[in-house]
PDB file of C-alpha atoms in Angstrom:
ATOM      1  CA  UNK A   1     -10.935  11.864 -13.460  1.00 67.00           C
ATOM      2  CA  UNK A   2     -11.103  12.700  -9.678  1.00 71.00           C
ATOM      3  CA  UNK A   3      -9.082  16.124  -9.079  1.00 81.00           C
ATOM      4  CA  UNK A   4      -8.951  18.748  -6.735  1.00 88.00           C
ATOM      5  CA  UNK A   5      -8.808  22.477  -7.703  1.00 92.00           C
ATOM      6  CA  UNK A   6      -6.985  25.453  -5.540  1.00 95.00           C
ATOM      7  CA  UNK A   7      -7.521  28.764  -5.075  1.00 96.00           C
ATOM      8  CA  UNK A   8      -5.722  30.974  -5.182  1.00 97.00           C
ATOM      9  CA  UNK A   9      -2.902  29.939  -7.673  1.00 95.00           C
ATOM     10  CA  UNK A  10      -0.732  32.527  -5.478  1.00 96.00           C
ATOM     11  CA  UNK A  11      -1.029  35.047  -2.779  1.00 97.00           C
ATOM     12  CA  UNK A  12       1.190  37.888  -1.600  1.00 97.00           C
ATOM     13  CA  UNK A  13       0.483  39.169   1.956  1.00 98.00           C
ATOM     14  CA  UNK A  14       2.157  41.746   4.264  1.00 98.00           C
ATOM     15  CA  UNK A  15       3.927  39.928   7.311  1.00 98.00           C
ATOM     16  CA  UNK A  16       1.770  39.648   9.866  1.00 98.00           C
ATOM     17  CA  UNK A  17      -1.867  39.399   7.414  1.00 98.00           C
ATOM     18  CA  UNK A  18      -4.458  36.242   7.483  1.00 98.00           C
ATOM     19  CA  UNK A  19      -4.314  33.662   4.789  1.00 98.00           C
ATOM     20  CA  UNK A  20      -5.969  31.434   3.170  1.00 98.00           C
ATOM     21  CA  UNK A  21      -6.234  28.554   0.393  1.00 98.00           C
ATOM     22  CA  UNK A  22      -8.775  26.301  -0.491  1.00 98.00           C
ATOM     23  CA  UNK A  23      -9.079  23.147  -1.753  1.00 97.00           C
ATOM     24  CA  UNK A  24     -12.033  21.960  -3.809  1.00 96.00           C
ATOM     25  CA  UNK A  25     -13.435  18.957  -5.178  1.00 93.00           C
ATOM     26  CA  UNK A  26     -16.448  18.156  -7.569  1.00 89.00           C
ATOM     27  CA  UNK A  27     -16.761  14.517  -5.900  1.00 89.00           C
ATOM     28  CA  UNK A  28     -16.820  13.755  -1.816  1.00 92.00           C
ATOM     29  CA  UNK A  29     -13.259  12.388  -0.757  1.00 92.00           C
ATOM     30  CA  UNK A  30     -12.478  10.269   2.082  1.00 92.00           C
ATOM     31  CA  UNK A  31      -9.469  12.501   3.082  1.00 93.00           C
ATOM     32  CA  UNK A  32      -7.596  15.406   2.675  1.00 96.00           C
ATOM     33  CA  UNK A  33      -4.121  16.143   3.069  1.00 97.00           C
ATOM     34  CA  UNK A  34      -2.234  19.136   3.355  1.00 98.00           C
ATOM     35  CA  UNK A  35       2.026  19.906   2.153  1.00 98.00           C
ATOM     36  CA  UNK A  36       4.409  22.224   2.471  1.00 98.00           C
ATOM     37  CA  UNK A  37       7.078  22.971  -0.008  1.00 97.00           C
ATOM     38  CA  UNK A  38       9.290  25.800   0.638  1.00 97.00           C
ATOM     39  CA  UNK A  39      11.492  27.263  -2.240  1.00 94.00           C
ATOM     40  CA  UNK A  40      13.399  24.799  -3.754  1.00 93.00           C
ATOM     41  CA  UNK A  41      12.258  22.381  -1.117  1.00 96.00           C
ATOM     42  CA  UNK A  42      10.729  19.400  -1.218  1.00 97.00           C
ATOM     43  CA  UNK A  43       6.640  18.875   0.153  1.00 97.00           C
ATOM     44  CA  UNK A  44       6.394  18.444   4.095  1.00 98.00           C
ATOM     45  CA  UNK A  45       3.461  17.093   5.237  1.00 97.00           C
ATOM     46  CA  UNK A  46       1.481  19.314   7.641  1.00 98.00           C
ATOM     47  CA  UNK A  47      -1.871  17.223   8.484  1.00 97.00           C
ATOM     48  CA  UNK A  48      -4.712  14.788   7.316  1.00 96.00           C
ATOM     49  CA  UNK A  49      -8.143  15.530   7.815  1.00 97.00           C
ATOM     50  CA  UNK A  50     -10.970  12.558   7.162  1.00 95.00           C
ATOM     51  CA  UNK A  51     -13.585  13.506   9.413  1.00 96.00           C
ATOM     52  CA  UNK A  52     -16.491  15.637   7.642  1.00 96.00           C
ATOM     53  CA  UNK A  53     -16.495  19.440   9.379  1.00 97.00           C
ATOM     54  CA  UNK A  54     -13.046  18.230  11.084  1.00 97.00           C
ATOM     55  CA  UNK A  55     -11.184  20.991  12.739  1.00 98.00           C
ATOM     56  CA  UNK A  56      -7.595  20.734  13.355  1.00 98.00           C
ATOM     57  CA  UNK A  57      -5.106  23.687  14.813  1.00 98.00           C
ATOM     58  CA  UNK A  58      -1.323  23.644  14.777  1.00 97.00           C
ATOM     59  CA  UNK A  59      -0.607  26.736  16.454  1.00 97.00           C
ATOM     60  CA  UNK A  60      -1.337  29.421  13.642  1.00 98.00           C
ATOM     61  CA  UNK A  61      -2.210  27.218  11.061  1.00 98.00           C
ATOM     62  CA  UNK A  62      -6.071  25.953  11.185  1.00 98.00           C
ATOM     63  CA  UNK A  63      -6.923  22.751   8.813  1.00 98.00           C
ATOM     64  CA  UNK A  64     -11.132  22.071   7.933  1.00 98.00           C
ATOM     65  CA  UNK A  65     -12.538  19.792   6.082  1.00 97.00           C
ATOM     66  CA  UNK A  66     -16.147  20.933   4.783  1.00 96.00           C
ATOM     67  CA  UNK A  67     -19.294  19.566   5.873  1.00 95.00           C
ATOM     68  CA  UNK A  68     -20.080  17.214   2.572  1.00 95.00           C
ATOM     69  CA  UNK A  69     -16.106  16.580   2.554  1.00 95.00           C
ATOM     70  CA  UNK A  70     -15.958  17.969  -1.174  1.00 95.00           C
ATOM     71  CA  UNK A  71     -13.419  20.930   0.252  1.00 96.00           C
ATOM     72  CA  UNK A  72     -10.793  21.770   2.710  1.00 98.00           C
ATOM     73  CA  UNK A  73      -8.799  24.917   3.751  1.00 98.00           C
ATOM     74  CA  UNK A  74      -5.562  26.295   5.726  1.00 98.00           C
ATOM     75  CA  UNK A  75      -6.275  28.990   7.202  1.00 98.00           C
ATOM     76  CA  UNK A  76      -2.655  30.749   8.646  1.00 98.00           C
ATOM     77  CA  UNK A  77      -3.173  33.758  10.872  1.00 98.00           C
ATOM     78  CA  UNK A  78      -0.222  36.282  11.059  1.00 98.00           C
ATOM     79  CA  UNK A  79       2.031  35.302   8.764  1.00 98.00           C
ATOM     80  CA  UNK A  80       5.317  35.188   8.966  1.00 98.00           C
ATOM     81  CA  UNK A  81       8.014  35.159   6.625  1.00 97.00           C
ATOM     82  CA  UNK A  82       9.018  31.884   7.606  1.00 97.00           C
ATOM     83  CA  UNK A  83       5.389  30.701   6.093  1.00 98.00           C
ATOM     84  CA  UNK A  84       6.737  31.746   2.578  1.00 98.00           C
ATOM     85  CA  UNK A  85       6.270  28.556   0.164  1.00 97.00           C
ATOM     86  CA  UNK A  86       3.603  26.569  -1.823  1.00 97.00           C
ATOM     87  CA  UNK A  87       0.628  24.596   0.070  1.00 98.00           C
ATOM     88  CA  UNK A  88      -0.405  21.768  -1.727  1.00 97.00           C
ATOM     89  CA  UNK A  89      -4.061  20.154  -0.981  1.00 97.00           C
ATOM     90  CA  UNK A  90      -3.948  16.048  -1.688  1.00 96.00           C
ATOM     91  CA  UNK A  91      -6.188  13.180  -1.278  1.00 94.00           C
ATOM     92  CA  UNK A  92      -5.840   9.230  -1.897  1.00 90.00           C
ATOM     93  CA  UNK A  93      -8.642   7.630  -3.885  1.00 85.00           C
ATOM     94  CA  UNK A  94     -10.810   5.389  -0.986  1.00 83.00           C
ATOM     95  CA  UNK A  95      -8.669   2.379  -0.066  1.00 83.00           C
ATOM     96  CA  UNK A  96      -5.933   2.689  -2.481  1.00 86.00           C
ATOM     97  CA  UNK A  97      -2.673   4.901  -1.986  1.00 88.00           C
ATOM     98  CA  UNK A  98      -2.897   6.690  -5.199  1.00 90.00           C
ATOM     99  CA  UNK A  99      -2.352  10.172  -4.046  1.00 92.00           C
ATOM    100  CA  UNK A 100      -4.129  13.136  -6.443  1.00 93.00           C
ATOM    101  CA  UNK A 101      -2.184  16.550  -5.765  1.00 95.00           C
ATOM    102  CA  UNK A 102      -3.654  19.974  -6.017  1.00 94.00           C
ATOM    103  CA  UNK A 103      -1.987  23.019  -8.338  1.00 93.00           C
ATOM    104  CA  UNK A 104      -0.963  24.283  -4.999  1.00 95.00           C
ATOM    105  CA  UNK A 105      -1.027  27.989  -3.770  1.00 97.00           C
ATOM    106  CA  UNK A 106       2.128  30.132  -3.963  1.00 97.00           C
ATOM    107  CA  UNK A 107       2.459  32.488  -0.455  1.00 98.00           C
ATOM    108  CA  UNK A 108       4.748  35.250  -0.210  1.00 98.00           C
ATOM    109  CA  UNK A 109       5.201  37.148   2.703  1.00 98.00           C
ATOM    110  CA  UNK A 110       6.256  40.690   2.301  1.00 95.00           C
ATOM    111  CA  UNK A 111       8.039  42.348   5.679  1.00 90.00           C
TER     112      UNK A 111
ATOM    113  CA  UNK B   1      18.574   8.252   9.844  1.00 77.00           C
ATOM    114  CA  UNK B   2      18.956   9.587   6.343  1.00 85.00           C
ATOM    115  CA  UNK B   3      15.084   9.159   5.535  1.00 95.00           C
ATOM    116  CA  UNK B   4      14.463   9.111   1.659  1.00 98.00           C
ATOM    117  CA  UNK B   5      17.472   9.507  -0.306  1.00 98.00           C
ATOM    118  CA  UNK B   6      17.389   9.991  -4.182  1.00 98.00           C
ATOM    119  CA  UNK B   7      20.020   9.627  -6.660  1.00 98.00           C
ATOM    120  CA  UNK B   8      21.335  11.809  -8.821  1.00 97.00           C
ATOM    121  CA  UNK B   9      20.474  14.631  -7.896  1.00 97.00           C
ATOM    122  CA  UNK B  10      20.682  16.351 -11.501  1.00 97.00           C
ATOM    123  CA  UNK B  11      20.890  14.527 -14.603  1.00 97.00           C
ATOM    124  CA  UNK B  12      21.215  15.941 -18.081  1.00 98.00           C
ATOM    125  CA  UNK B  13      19.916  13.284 -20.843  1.00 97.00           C
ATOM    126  CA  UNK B  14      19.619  13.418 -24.405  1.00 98.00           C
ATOM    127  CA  UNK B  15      16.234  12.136 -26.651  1.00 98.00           C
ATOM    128  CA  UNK B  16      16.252   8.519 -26.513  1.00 97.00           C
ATOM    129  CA  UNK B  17      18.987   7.928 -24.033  1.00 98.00           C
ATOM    130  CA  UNK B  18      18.055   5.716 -21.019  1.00 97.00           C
ATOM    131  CA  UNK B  19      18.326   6.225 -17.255  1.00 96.00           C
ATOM    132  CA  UNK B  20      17.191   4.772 -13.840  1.00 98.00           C
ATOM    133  CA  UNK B  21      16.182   7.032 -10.712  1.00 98.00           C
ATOM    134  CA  UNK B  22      17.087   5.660  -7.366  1.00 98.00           C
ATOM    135  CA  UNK B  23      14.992   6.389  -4.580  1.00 98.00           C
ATOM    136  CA  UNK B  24      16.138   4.648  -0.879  1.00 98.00           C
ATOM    137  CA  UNK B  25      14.742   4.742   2.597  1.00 98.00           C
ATOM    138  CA  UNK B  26      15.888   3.705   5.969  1.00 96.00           C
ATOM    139  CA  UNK B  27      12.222   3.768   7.585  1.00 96.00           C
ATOM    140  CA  UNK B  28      11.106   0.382   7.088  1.00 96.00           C
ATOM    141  CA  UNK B  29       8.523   2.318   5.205  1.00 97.00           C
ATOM    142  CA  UNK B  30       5.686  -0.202   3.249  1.00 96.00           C
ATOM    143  CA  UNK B  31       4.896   2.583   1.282  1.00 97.00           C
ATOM    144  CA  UNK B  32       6.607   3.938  -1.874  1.00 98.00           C
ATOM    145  CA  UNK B  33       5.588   6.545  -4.595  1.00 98.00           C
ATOM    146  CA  UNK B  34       7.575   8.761  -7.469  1.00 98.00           C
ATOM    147  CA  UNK B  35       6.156  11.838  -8.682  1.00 98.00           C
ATOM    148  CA  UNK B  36       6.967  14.407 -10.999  1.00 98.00           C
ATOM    149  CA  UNK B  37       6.727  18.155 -10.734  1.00 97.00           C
ATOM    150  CA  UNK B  38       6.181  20.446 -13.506  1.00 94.00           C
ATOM    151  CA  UNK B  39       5.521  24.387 -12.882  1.00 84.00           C
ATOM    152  CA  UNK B  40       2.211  25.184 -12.287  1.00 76.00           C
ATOM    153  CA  UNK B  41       1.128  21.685 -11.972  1.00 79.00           C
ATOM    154  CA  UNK B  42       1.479  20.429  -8.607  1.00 87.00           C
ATOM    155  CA  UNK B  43       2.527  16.698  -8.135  1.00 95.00           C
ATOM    156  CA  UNK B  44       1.825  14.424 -10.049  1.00 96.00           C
ATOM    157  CA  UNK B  45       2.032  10.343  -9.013  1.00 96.00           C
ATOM    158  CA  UNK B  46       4.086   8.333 -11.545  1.00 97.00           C
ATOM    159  CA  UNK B  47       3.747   4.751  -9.791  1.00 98.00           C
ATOM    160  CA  UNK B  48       3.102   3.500  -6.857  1.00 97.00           C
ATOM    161  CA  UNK B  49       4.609   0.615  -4.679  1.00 97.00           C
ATOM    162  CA  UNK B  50       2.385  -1.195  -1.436  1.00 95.00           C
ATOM    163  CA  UNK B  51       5.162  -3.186  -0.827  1.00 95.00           C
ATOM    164  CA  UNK B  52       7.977  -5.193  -1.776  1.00 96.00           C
ATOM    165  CA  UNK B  53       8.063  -6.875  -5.228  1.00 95.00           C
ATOM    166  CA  UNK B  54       4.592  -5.025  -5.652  1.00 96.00           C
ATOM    167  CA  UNK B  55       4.199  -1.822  -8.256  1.00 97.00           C
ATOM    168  CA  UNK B  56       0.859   0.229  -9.498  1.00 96.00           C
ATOM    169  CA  UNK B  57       0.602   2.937 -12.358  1.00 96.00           C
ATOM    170  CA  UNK B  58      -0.247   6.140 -10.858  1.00 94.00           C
ATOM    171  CA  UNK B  59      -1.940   9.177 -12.805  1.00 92.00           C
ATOM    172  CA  UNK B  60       1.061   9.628 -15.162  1.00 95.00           C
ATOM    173  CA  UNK B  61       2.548   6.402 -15.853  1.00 97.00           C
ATOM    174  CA  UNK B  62       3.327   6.377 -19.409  1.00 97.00           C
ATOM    175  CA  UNK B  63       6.945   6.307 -20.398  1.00 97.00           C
ATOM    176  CA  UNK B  64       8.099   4.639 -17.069  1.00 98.00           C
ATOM    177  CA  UNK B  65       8.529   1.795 -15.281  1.00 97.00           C
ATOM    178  CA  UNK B  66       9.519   1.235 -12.087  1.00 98.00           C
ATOM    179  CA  UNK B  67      10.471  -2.435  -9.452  1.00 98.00           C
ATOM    180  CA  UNK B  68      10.325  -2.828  -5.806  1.00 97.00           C
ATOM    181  CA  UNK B  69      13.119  -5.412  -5.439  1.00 96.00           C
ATOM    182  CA  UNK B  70      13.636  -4.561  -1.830  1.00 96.00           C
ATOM    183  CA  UNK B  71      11.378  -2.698   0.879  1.00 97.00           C
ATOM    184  CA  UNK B  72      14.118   0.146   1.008  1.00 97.00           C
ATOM    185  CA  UNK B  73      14.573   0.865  -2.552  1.00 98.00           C
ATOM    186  CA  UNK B  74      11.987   1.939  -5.769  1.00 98.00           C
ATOM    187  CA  UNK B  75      13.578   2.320  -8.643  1.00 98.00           C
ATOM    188  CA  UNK B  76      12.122   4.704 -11.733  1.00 98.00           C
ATOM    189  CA  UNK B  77      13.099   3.959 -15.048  1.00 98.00           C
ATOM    190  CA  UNK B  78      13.466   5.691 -18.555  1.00 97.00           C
ATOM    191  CA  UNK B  79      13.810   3.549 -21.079  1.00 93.00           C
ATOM    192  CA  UNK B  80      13.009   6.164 -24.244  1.00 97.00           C
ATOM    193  CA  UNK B  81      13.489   9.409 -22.775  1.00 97.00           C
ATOM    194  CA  UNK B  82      11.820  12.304 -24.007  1.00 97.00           C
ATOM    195  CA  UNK B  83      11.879  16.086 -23.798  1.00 97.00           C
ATOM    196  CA  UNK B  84       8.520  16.084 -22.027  1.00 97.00           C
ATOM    197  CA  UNK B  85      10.089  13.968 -19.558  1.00 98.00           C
ATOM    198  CA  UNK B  86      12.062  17.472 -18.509  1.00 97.00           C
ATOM    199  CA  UNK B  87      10.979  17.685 -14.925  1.00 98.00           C
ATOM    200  CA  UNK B  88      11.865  17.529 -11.522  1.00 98.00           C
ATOM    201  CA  UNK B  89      10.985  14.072  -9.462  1.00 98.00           C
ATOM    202  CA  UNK B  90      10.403  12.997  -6.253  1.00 98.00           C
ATOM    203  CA  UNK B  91      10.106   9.995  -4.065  1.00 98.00           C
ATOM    204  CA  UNK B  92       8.394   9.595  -1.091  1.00 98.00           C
ATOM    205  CA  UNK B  93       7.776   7.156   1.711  1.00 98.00           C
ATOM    206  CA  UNK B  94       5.407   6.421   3.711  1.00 96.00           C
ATOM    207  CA  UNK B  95       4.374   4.209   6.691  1.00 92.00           C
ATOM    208  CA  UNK B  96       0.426   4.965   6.955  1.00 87.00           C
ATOM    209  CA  UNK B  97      -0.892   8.301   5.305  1.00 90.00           C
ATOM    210  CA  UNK B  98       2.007  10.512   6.303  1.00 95.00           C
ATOM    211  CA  UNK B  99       4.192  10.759   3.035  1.00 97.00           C
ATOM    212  CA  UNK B 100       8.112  11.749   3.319  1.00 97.00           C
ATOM    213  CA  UNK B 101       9.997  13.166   0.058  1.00 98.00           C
ATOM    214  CA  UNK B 102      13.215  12.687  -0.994  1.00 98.00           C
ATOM    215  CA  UNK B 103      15.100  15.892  -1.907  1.00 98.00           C
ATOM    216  CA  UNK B 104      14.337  15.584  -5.811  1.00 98.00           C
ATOM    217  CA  UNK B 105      15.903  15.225  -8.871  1.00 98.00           C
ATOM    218  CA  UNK B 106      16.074  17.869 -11.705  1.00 97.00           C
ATOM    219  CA  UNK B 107      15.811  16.039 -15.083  1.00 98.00           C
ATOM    220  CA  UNK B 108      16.698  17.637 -18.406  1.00 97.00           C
ATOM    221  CA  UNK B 109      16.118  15.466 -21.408  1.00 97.00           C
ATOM    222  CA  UNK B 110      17.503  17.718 -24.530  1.00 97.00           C
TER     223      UNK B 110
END
């Protein structure tokens, strides 16, 4: 069935480094999603992207959605340790609300 | 506001035993989902509710069921449960796209 795959499965950076995951798809979606689930947490949602080659910023976290809307990324610049968690990719199949989750990508942030 | 609320929030079953997850939310949310979360494999969606008295199998459905009685609460049932049901679930809400968990429930099935 439909899925999305991430890379990388995890992803240890010195404080104050780039990141970045990715989110990819086989098939176009009509969305993208993007969660945050800190240790022992539970997911946050972050942003939704729909628009292909969409661009969205939330201060130093960037969000795009590809060109042929088959992949997305989060892009954090600096990190901090407060950025520590998993970031989970999802998308809903086109006019349903069945949500399809990614693996997610593990970030540590060493100080 | 309390947002989603889930109950219990650990549970410790034996093979074959039965149990019901209850999920609540105060949002007036149309929007209702469980999910399960093993290591290393993301979320996974259960069922799926799109309103009240309403209910849809997700990607993982077998061995559940779930009702919609009310807008506020989505139940998520074990009728049979099974080791491989050893897992930690959430619920989430949400209004349009914008989903909001519940704090989980660990679920051991021995």
């Amino acid at each position: 069935g439909q899925q999305v795959m991430q890379i990388p499965q995890y992803q240890h950076v010195q404080e104050g480094e780039d990141f970045t995951t990715y989110c990819n798809s086989s098939t176009t979606l009509s969305n993208i999603q993007w969660y945050k689930q800190r240790p022992g947490g539970h997911p946050v949602f972050l942003i939704q992207l729909v628009k292909s080659g969409e661009v969205k910023k939330q201060k130093r976290l960037t969000f795009q959605f590809g060109e042929a809307k088959k992949n997305s990324s989060l892009h954090i610049t600096a990190t901090q340790t407060t950025d520590v968690g998993t970031y989970f990719c999802a998308f809903a199949f086109s006019g349903t609300y069945k949500y399809i989750f990614g693996t997610g990508t593990r970030l540590k942030v060493l100080a | 506001n309390a947002g989603v609320t889930q109950t219990p929030k650990f549970r410790v079953l034996k093979t074959g035993q039965s149990m019901t997850l209850l999920c609540a939310q105060d949002m007036n949310h149309e929007y209702m989902y469980w999910y399960r979360q093993d290591p290393g494999m993301g979320l996974r969606l259960i069922h799926y509710s799109v309103g009240e008295g309403t209910t849809a199998k997700g990607e993982v459905p077998d061995g559940y069921n779930v009702s919609r009685l009310k807008k506020q609460n989505f139940l998520l049932g074990l009728e049979s449960a099974a080791p491989s049901q050893t897992s930690v679930y959430f619920c989430a809400s949400s209004y349009l796209y914008e989903q909001f968990f519940g704090p989980g429930t660990r679920l051991t099935v021995l």
